[in-house]
């Protein structure tokens, strides 16, 4: 009786195991890639809106204070077109994630909103070791903030859409790899520290030497030497508005050579 | 029994394997419905304020304050004491008089041989914008020595008196943009008066000298290009196409500023330009 019960249990377990392996649910669970796509997408959308709300509230508060925005030595409004011009330089760029995984950037564009920006990227990655191709499209919310004289850039990916083509030994793992990519990218803010951009730049320009001979009641030559003017430009503030970025800079440490 | 325990443990292990904690779809929807109108409201407020700001008609709108130009001008004035060097060239004569005593004619005269004065740019300030022209004031002064020779009552002599030079004038600059990220301050031609003062005592001849020398402003100050903080060259970090070594390489690009224009008002200059970037070959 006992041995019959054990046999039935074993048989049922075997059936369940076969179904599970076929649907990959065990492998998905074990790989940590068991997510519901709609639930994941909604969670990302809510997170992105929360970050956007915080950024736009900060911008609103900044505009409400008494200091006018053009209160620096030099200020610039730079249109979205300029940033996209710079972004276009990265199209076709090829890089390496590791010795056997390369990627190519297919397209890059930036849309500037009040308080934040959305960077849209399409790229292709290929792992020659595991024979996997990934076509990836994703959006990233970019947030810039001046903290303690450093410009901190935070990136939050969303709308992550990897299309995986796995061959060979990983041939049946497209969905698992796709989910793993989504999960890892969604967590990128915790895994990597925010980018810090320098805010202080050295600059210089030259006033050229002049020499003039004068013939008047007294003959004389007037000579002014070459002057090299060195100075530092320091970013005072960066604000993002619809379709444009505002940058305020101050000039200091002016030195004459 | 051992097999049963093994199965239970495997089941518990599989249940414990989870990928990431996610809020439910309903929880996310609630947040989305809460955040979206708040974002829209803040957007409306910000857009209303920014609609009153100067519209961005070109790719780059730069605003430079008059006070910023004076930061540079004042530094130029206070930096050193020999901003301009004046070398006196041979001038024959700077003064002469014809005399006749008991039927004997002779000339008393003074020539300048050489001389040097180091002039200090004592004051340089941009005062006002005026229809795309910039009013400014400069003050220059200096002392030095000149070497003179001459004859008095037929007797040759030479001395090296001290000479004092001074100039204070209001001047103007035309402001023009370039397509290389500079604005150029070009002096508007004007005749300046350099006051010279020295006293020659040649033997028994006391000769005070107080004359003005005419200079052209464009001889003293040439066009000054001022950077608007953008270099015409840019390097961008790009991923390295080869694995190993540096992860990023720096590639040079050229910036073209097109259709640049200048407008000056309210104690500041506004520079506007379109922008193009291309690889530097």
PDB file of N, CA and C in Angstrom, chain A residues 183-221:
ATOM      1  N   UNK A 183      14.266  43.100 -16.098  1.00  0.00           N
ATOM      2  CA  UNK A 183      14.451  43.212 -14.638  1.00  0.00           C
ATOM      3  C   UNK A 183      15.754  43.932 -14.329  1.00  0.00           C
ATOM      4  N   UNK A 184      16.824  43.527 -15.009  1.00  0.00           N
ATOM      5  CA  UNK A 184      18.126  44.133 -14.726  1.00  0.00           C
ATOM      6  C   UNK A 184      18.174  45.606 -15.098  1.00  0.00           C
ATOM      7  N   UNK A 185      17.558  45.940 -16.229  1.00  0.00           N
ATOM      8  CA  UNK A 185      17.548  47.350 -16.622  1.00  0.00           C
ATOM      9  C   UNK A 185      16.687  48.172 -15.672  1.00  0.00           C
ATOM     10  N   UNK A 186      15.590  47.616 -15.233  1.00  0.00           N
ATOM     11  CA  UNK A 186      14.708  48.351 -14.320  1.00  0.00           C
ATOM     12  C   UNK A 186      15.420  48.662 -13.015  1.00  0.00           C
ATOM     13  N   UNK A 187      16.389  47.814 -12.658  1.00  0.00           N
ATOM     14  CA  UNK A 187      17.082  47.973 -11.384  1.00  0.00           C
ATOM     15  C   UNK A 187      18.407  48.705 -11.550  1.00  0.00           C
ATOM     16  N   UNK A 188      18.660  49.277 -12.727  1.00  0.00           N
ATOM     17  CA  UNK A 188      19.976  49.849 -13.027  1.00  0.00           C
ATOM     18  C   UNK A 188      20.308  51.014 -12.097  1.00  0.00           C
ATOM     19  N   UNK A 189      19.273  51.738 -11.652  1.00  0.00           N
ATOM     20  CA  UNK A 189      19.495  52.878 -10.769  1.00  0.00           C
ATOM     21  C   UNK A 189      20.094  52.459  -9.439  1.00  0.00           C
ATOM     22  N   UNK A 190      19.740  51.243  -8.969  1.00  0.00           N
ATOM     23  CA  UNK A 190      20.284  50.757  -7.706  1.00  0.00           C
ATOM     24  C   UNK A 190      21.641  50.107  -7.894  1.00  0.00           C
ATOM     25  N   UNK A 191      21.870  49.574  -9.088  1.00  0.00           N
ATOM     26  CA  UNK A 191      23.112  48.815  -9.308  1.00  0.00           C
ATOM     27  C   UNK A 191      24.279  49.748  -9.595  1.00  0.00           C
ATOM     28  N   UNK A 192      24.028  50.843 -10.289  1.00  0.00           N
ATOM     29  CA  UNK A 192      25.118  51.730 -10.650  1.00  0.00           C
ATOM     30  C   UNK A 192      24.910  53.094  -9.995  1.00  0.00           C
ATOM     31  N   UNK A 193      25.984  53.740  -9.544  1.00  0.00           N
ATOM     32  CA  UNK A 193      25.818  55.074  -8.958  1.00  0.00           C
ATOM     33  C   UNK A 193      25.443  56.076 -10.039  1.00  0.00           C
ATOM     34  N   UNK A 194      24.756  57.182  -9.672  1.00  0.00           N
ATOM     35  CA  UNK A 194      24.385  58.177 -10.690  1.00  0.00           C
ATOM     36  C   UNK A 194      25.640  58.792 -11.323  1.00  0.00           C
ATOM     37  N   UNK A 195      25.518  59.195 -12.599  1.00  0.00           N
ATOM     38  CA  UNK A 195      26.652  59.831 -13.275  1.00  0.00           C
ATOM     39  C   UNK A 195      26.873  61.212 -12.689  1.00  0.00           C
ATOM     40  N   UNK A 196      28.147  61.554 -12.495  1.00  0.00           N
ATOM     41  CA  UNK A 196      28.454  62.909 -12.039  1.00  0.00           C
ATOM     42  C   UNK A 196      29.176  63.620 -13.176  1.00  0.00           C
ATOM     43  N   UNK A 197      28.668  64.792 -13.511  1.00  0.00           N
ATOM     44  CA  UNK A 197      29.263  65.544 -14.615  1.00  0.00           C
ATOM     45  C   UNK A 197      30.009  66.734 -14.038  1.00  0.00           C
ATOM     46  N   UNK A 198      31.234  66.995 -14.510  1.00  0.00           N
ATOM     47  CA  UNK A 198      31.970  68.155 -13.979  1.00  0.00           C
ATOM     48  C   UNK A 198      31.243  69.455 -14.320  1.00  0.00           C
ATOM     49  N   UNK A 199      31.310  70.417 -13.407  1.00  0.00           N
ATOM     50  CA  UNK A 199      30.593  71.680 -13.643  1.00  0.00           C
ATOM     51  C   UNK A 199      31.548  72.851 -13.833  1.00  0.00           C
ATOM     52  N   UNK A 200      32.841  72.585 -13.743  1.00  0.00           N
ATOM     53  CA  UNK A 200      33.848  73.637 -13.820  1.00  0.00           C
ATOM     54  C   UNK A 200      34.695  73.422 -15.061  1.00  0.00           C
ATOM     55  N   UNK A 201      34.807  74.433 -15.911  1.00  0.00           N
ATOM     56  CA  UNK A 201      35.587  74.266 -17.135  1.00  0.00           C
ATOM     57  C   UNK A 201      36.558  75.422 -17.278  1.00  0.00           C
ATOM     58  N   UNK A 202      37.785  75.093 -17.681  1.00  0.00           N
ATOM     59  CA  UNK A 202      38.753  76.152 -17.948  1.00  0.00           C
ATOM     60  C   UNK A 202      38.556  76.616 -19.386  1.00  0.00           C
ATOM     61  N   UNK A 203      38.717  77.897 -19.606  1.00  0.00           N
ATOM     62  CA  UNK A 203      38.560  78.445 -20.943  1.00  0.00           C
ATOM     63  C   UNK A 203      39.569  79.577 -21.115  1.00  0.00           C
ATOM     64  N   UNK A 204      39.844  79.967 -22.337  1.00  0.00           N
ATOM     65  CA  UNK A 204      40.771  81.076 -22.551  1.00  0.00           C
ATOM     66  C   UNK A 204      40.535  81.669 -23.930  1.00  0.00           C
ATOM     67  N   UNK A 205      40.882  82.931 -24.067  1.00  0.00           N
ATOM     68  CA  UNK A 205      40.960  83.489 -25.415  1.00  0.00           C
ATOM     69  C   UNK A 205      42.068  84.533 -25.450  1.00  0.00           C
ATOM     70  N   UNK A 206      42.523  84.808 -26.667  1.00  0.00           N
ATOM     71  CA  UNK A 206      43.726  85.622 -26.839  1.00  0.00           C
ATOM     72  C   UNK A 206      43.375  86.939 -27.512  1.00  0.00           C
ATOM     73  N   UNK A 207      43.965  88.022 -26.981  1.00  0.00           N
ATOM     74  CA  UNK A 207      43.875  89.319 -27.674  1.00  0.00           C
ATOM     75  C   UNK A 207      45.248  89.531 -28.289  1.00  0.00           C
ATOM     76  N   UNK A 208      45.281  89.704 -29.594  1.00  0.00           N
ATOM     77  CA  UNK A 208      46.578  89.732 -30.283  1.00  0.00           C
ATOM     78  C   UNK A 208      47.333  91.040 -30.103  1.00  0.00           C
ATOM     79  N   UNK A 209      48.626  90.908 -30.205  1.00  0.00           N
ATOM     80  CA  UNK A 209      49.554  92.039 -30.108  1.00  0.00           C
ATOM     81  C   UNK A 209      49.260  93.060 -31.201  1.00  0.00           C
ATOM     82  N   UNK A 210      49.479  94.363 -30.863  1.00  0.00           N
ATOM     83  CA  UNK A 210      49.345  95.400 -31.896  1.00  0.00           C
ATOM     84  C   UNK A 210      50.587  96.281 -31.864  1.00  0.00           C
ATOM     85  N   UNK A 211      50.935  96.799 -33.026  1.00  0.00           N
ATOM     86  CA  UNK A 211      52.027  97.781 -33.080  1.00  0.00           C
ATOM     87  C   UNK A 211      51.636  98.851 -34.081  1.00  0.00           C
ATOM     88  N   UNK A 212      51.759 100.111 -33.659  1.00  0.00           N
ATOM     89  CA  UNK A 212      51.385 101.212 -34.554  1.00  0.00           C
ATOM     90  C   UNK A 212      52.471 102.276 -34.508  1.00  0.00           C
ATOM     91  N   UNK A 213      52.851 102.771 -35.662  1.00  0.00           N
ATOM     92  CA  UNK A 213      53.811 103.886 -35.729  1.00  0.00           C
ATOM     93  C   UNK A 213      53.049 105.165 -36.018  1.00  0.00           C
ATOM     94  N   UNK A 214      53.345 106.173 -35.216  1.00  0.00           N
ATOM     95  CA  UNK A 214      52.624 107.448 -35.360  1.00  0.00           C
ATOM     96  C   UNK A 214      53.613 108.539 -35.722  1.00  0.00           C
ATOM     97  N   UNK A 215      53.237 109.282 -36.739  1.00  0.00           N
ATOM     98  CA  UNK A 215      54.055 110.441 -37.114  1.00  0.00           C
ATOM     99  C   UNK A 215      53.198 111.684 -36.888  1.00  0.00           C
ATOM    100  N   UNK A 216      53.565 112.393 -35.830  1.00  0.00           N
ATOM    101  CA  UNK A 216      52.796 113.608 -35.492  1.00  0.00           C
ATOM    102  C   UNK A 216      53.819 114.625 -34.971  1.00  0.00           C
ATOM    103  N   UNK A 217      53.446 115.477 -34.072  1.00  0.00           N
ATOM    104  CA  UNK A 217      54.402 116.432 -33.508  1.00  0.00           C
ATOM    105  C   UNK A 217      55.548 115.698 -32.828  1.00  0.00           C
ATOM    106  N   UNK A 218      55.197 114.545 -32.266  1.00  0.00           N
ATOM    107  CA  UNK A 218      56.238 113.645 -31.744  1.00  0.00           C
ATOM    108  C   UNK A 218      56.040 112.308 -32.441  1.00  0.00           C
ATOM    109  N   UNK A 219      57.155 111.707 -32.925  1.00  0.00           N
ATOM    110  CA  UNK A 219      57.056 110.383 -33.562  1.00  0.00           C
ATOM    111  C   UNK A 219      57.174 109.317 -32.490  1.00  0.00           C
ATOM    112  N   UNK A 220      56.262 108.375 -32.551  1.00  0.00           N
ATOM    113  CA  UNK A 220      56.379 107.301 -31.565  1.00  0.00           C
ATOM    114  C   UNK A 220      55.743 106.016 -32.083  1.00  0.00           C
ATOM    115  N   UNK A 221      56.081 104.906 -31.401  1.00  0.00           N
ATOM    116  CA  UNK A 221      55.482 103.597 -31.691  1.00  0.00           C
ATOM    117  C   UNK A 221      54.700 103.179 -30.461  1.00  0.00           C
TER     118      UNK A 221
END
